[in-house]
Coordinates of C-alpha atoms in Angstrom, one line a residue:
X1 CA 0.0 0.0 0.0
X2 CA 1.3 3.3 -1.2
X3 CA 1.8 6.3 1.1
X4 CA -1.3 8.0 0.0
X5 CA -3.6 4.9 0.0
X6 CA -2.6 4.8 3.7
X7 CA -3.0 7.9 4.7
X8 CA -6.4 8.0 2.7
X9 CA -7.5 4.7 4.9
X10 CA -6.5 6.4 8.2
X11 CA -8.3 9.6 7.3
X12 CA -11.5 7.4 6.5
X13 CA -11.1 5.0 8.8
X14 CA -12.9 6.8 11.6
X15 CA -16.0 7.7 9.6
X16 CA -16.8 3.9 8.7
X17 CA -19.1 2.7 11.0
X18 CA -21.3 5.7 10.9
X19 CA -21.5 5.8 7.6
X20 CA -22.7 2.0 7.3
X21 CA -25.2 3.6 9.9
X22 CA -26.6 6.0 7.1
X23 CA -26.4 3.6 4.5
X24 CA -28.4 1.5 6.8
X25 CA -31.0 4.1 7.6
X26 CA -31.3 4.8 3.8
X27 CA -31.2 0.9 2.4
X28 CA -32.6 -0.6 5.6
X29 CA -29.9 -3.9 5.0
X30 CA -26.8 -4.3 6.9
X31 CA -25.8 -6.5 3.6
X32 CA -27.0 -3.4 1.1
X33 CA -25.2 -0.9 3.3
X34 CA -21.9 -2.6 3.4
X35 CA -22.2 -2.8 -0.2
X36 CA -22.9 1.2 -0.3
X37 CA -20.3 1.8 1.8
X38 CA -17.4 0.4 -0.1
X39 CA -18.8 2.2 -2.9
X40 CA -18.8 5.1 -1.4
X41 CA -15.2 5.0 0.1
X42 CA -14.2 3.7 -3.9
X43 CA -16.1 7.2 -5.4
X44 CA -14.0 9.0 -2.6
X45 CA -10.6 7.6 -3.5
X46 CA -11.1 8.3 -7.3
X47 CA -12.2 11.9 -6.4
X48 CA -9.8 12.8 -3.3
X49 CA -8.1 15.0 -5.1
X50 CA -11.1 17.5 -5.7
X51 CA -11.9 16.9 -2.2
X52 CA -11.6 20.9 -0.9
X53 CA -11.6 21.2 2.9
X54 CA -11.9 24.7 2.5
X55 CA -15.4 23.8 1.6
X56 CA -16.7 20.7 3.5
X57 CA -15.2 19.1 6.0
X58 CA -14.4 15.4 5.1
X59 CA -17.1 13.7 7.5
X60 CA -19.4 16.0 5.4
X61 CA -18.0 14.9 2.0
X62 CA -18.1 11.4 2.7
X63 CA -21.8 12.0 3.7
X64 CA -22.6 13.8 0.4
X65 CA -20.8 10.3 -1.2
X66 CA -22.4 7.7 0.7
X67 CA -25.9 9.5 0.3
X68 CA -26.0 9.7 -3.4
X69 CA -24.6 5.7 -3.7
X70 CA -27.7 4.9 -1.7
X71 CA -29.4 7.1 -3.9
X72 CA -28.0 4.7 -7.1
X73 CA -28.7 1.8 -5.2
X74 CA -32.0 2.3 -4.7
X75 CA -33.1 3.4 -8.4
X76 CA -32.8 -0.2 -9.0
X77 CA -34.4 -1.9 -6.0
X78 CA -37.5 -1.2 -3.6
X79 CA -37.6 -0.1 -0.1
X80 CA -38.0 -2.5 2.8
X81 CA -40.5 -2.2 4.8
X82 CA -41.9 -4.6 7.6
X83 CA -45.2 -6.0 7.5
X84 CA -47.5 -3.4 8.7
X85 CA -46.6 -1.2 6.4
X86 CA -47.8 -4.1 3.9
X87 CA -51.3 -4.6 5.0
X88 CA -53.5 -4.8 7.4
X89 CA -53.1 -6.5 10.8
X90 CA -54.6 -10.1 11.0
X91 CA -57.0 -10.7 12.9
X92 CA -57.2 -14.9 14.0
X93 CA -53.9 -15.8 15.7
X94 CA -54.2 -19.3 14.4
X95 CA -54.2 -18.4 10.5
X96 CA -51.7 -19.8 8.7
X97 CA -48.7 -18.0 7.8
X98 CA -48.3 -16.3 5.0
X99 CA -44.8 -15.7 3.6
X100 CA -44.1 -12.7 1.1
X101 CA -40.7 -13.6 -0.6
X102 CA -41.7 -11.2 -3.5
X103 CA -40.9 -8.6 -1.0
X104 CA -37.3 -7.5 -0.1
X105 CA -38.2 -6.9 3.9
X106 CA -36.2 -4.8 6.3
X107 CA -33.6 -6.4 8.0
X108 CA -31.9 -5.9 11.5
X109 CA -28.4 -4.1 12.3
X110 CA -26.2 -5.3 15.3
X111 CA -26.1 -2.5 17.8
X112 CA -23.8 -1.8 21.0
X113 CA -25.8 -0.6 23.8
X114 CA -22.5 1.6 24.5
X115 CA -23.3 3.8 21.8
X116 CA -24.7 6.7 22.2
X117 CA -28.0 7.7 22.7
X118 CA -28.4 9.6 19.9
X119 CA -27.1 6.8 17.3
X120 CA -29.2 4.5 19.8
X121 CA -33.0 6.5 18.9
X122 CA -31.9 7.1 15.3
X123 CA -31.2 3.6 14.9
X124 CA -35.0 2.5 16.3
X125 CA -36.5 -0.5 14.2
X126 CA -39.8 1.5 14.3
X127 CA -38.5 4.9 12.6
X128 CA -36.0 2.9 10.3
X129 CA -39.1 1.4 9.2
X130 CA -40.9 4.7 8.7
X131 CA -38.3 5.8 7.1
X132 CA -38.4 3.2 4.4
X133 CA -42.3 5.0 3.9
X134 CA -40.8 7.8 1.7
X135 CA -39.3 8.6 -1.5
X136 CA -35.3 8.1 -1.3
X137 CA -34.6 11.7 -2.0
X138 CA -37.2 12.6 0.8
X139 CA -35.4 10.2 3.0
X140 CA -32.4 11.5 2.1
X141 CA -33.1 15.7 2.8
X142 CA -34.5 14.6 6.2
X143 CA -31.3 11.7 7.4
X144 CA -28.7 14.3 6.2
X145 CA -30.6 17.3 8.1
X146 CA -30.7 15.0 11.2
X147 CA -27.8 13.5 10.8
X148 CA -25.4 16.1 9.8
X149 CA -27.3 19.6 10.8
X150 CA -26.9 20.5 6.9
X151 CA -28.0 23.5 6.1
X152 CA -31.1 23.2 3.6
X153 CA -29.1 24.8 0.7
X154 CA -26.5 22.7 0.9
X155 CA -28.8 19.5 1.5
X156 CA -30.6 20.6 -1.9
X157 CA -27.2 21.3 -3.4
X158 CA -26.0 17.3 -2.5
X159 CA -29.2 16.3 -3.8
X160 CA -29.7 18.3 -7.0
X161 CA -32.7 20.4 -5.8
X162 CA -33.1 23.5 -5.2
X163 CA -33.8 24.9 -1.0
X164 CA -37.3 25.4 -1.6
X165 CA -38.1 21.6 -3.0
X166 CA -35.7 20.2 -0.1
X167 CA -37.8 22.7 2.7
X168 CA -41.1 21.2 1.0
X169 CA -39.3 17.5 0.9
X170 CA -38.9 17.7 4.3
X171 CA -42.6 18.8 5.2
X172 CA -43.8 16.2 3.6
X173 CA -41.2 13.5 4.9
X174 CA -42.1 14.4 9.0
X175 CA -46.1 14.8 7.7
X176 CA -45.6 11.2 6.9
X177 CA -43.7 10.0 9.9
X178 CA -46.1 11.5 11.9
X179 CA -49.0 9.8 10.5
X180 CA -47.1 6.5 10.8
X181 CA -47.2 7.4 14.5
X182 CA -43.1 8.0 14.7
X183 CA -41.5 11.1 16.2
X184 CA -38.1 10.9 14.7
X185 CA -36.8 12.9 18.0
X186 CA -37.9 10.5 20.2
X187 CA -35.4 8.8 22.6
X188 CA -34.4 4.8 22.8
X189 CA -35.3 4.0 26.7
X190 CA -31.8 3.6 28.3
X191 CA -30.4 0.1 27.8
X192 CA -30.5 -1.4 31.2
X193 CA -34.2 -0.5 31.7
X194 CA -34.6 -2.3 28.4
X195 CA -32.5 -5.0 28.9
X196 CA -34.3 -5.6 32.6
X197 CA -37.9 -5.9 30.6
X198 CA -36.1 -8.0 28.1
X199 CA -34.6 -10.7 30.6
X200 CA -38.2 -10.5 32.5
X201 CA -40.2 -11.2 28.9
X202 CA -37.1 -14.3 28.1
X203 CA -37.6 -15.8 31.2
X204 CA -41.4 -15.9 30.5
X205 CA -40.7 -16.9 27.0
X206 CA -38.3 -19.7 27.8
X207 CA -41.4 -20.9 30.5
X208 CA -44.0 -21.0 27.6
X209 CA -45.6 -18.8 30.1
X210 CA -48.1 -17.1 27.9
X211 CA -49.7 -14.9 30.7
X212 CA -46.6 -13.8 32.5
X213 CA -45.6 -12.8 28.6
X214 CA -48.8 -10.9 28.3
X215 CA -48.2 -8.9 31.6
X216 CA -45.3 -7.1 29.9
X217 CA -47.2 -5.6 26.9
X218 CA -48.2 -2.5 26.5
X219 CA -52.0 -2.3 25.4
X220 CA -51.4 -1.7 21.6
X221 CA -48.4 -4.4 21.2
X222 CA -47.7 -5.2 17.7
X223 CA -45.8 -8.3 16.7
X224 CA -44.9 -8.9 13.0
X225 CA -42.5 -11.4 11.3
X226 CA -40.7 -10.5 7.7
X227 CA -41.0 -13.0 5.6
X228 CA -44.8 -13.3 6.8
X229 CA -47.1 -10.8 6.1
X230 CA -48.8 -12.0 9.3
X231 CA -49.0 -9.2 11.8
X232 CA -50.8 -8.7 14.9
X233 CA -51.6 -5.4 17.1
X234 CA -53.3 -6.1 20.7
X235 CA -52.5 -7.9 23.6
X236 CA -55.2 -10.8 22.9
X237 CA -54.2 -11.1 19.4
X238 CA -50.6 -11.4 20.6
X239 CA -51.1 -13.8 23.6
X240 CA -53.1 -16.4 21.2
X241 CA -50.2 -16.2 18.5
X242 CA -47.8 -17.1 21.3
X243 CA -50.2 -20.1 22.5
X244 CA -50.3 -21.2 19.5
X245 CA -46.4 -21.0 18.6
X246 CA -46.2 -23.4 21.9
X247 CA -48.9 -25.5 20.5
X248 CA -47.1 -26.0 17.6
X249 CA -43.2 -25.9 18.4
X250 CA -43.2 -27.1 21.7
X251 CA -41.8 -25.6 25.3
X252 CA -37.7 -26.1 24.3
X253 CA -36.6 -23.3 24.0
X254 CA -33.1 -20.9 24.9
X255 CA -32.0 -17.6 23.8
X256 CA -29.4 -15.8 23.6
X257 CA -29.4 -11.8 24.5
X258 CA -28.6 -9.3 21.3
X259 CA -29.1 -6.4 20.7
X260 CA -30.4 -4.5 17.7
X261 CA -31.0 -1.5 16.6
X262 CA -30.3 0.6 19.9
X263 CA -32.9 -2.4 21.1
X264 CA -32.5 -5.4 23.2
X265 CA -33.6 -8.4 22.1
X266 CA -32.7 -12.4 21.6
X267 CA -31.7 -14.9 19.4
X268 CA -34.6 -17.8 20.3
X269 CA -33.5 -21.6 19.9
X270 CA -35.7 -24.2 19.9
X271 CA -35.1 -27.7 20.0
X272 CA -31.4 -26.8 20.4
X273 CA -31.9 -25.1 16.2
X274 CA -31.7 -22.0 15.7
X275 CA -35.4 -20.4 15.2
X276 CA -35.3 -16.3 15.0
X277 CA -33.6 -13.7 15.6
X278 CA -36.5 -11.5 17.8
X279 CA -36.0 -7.1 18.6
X280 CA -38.0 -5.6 21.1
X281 CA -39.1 -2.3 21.8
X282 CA -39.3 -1.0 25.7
X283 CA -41.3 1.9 26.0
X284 CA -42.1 2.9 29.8
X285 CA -41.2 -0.7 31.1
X286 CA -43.4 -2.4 28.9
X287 CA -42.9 -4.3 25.7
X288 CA -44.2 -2.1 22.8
X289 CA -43.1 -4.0 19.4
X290 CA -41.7 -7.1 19.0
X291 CA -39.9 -7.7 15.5
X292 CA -39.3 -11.6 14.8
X293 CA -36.7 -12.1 12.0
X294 CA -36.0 -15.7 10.4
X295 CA -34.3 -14.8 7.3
X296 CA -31.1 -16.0 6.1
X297 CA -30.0 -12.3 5.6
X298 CA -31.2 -11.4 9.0
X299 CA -29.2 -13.9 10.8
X300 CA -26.3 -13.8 8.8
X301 CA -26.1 -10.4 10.2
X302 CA -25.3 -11.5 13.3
X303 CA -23.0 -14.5 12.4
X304 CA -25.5 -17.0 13.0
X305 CA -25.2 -20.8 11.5
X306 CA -28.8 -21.7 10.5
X307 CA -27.5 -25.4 10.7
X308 CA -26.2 -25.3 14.2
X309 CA -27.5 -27.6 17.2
X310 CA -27.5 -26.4 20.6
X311 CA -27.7 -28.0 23.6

């Protein structure tokens, strides 16, 4: 490695991980934002030398990169969303499931509940999801005002657009946010409050313990499972899905903690296989959403062997 190319890496080095963060918030795939990301660190090195610091600071520039590969990227694929942003909820817990493999469904990031709370709430399954709800260059103007504080004119200057259609983009972007029921300013609870909810809902899970599981649900729980379009929104509707589940897979079952998303959550095992990968949102020491993943992609994410036995 020349000189140049090392002092290139060193200067980008830092910037990495939260720029697979904003590819992630744009492409809602750890796999898709990877991708993005090398891209965007390729574009840089066969442009550094009209890189102007005089201008932009280099975090900036690589933002202004990164933004406009997600931007390619997503000209030739569709959002991700989860599955109540599909259709709507179902109603009868025991209905079969109904697997969508047509649609390309939002996938989890690993998370470090060290980071900070800001990365933590920005990170939140529920507003990534929203997010995926508006047009990529909407999604952009809004990610690089929150992310970066960018000035509108130079937001609309990233994007090709002039202030006034980035001020309107952006209107229309936290109108829609809004009526997905999201505030994008809204806080992750703190992770050991989360975490303690968590461990209480695991230890109920691992029990097959269907009302001490209930007991830690908010009133409007939602539970939805990418690939299935299955969703379900209530306490009742949740507590018969989980009877069922028991019905149907039996009571052995571990877990192992994750976390997600600036979310707790668990890998769940059962019969010593390995089952889902399952993100939980803690809102005011309740369980408010609980995401269940069982997707190759999803658990590749998090290094897991779909063909390993535990015991």
């Amino acid at each position: 490695m020349s000189r140049v190319e090392a002092d290139f890496e060193r200067a980008v080095a830092r910037h990495r991980h939260e720029l697979l963060v904003h590819c992630y918030r744009m492409l809602g795939s750890v796999h898709d934002a990877e991708d993005a990301v090398q891209e965007t660190l390729l574009r840089a090195w066969r442009a550094a030398d009209r890189f102007d610091p005089a201008r932009a600071s280099l975090r900036t520039w690589l933002y202004r990169i990164a933004t406009n590969a997600c931007l390619t990227a997503l000209e030739s694929r569709s959002s991700r969303p989860l599955p109540s942003s599909v259709g709507p909820a179902f109603d009868d817990p025991d209905a079969p499931l109904v697997p969508n493999l047509e649609v390309t469904w939002l996938t989890p990031i690993p998370g470090d509940p060290e980071a900070s709370a800001v990365e933590r709430s920005r990170l939140r399954l529920a507003l990534v999801a929203a997010l995926q709800l508006l047009p990529a260059r909407q999604r952009a103007a809004l990610i690089l005002r929150e992310a970066l504080d960018v000035p509108a004119a130079e937001v609309g200057e990233s994007l090709g657009m002039s202030t006034a259609a980035v001020n309107s983009a952006l209107q229309r972007a936290r109108r829609t946010l809004a009526s997905a029921g999201v505030d994008p300013e809204a806080a992750a609870e703190p992770p050991a409050e989360q975490r303690a909810v968590v461990d209480r809902y695991v230890d109920a899970f691992e029990r097959a313990d269907v009302p001490a599981i209930t007991a830690l649900l908010t009133d409007d729980i939602v539970l939805e499972m990418p690939p299935n379009e299955n969703w379900y929104a209530g306490r009742d509707d949740y507590a018969g899905f989980m009877r069922r589940v028991y019905r149907l897979r039996g009571t052995d079952w571990r877990t192992e903690p994750i976390w997600a998303n600036g979310e707790a959550g668990f890998v769940a095992y059962v019969d010593g296989r390995l089952h889902t990968v399952q993100v939980l949102t803690v809102e005011g020491g309740r369980v408010a959403r609980t995401t269940v993943f069982q997707s190759p992609e999803a658990f590749a994410a998090f290094g897991l062997d779909g063909d390993a036995v535990i015991r």
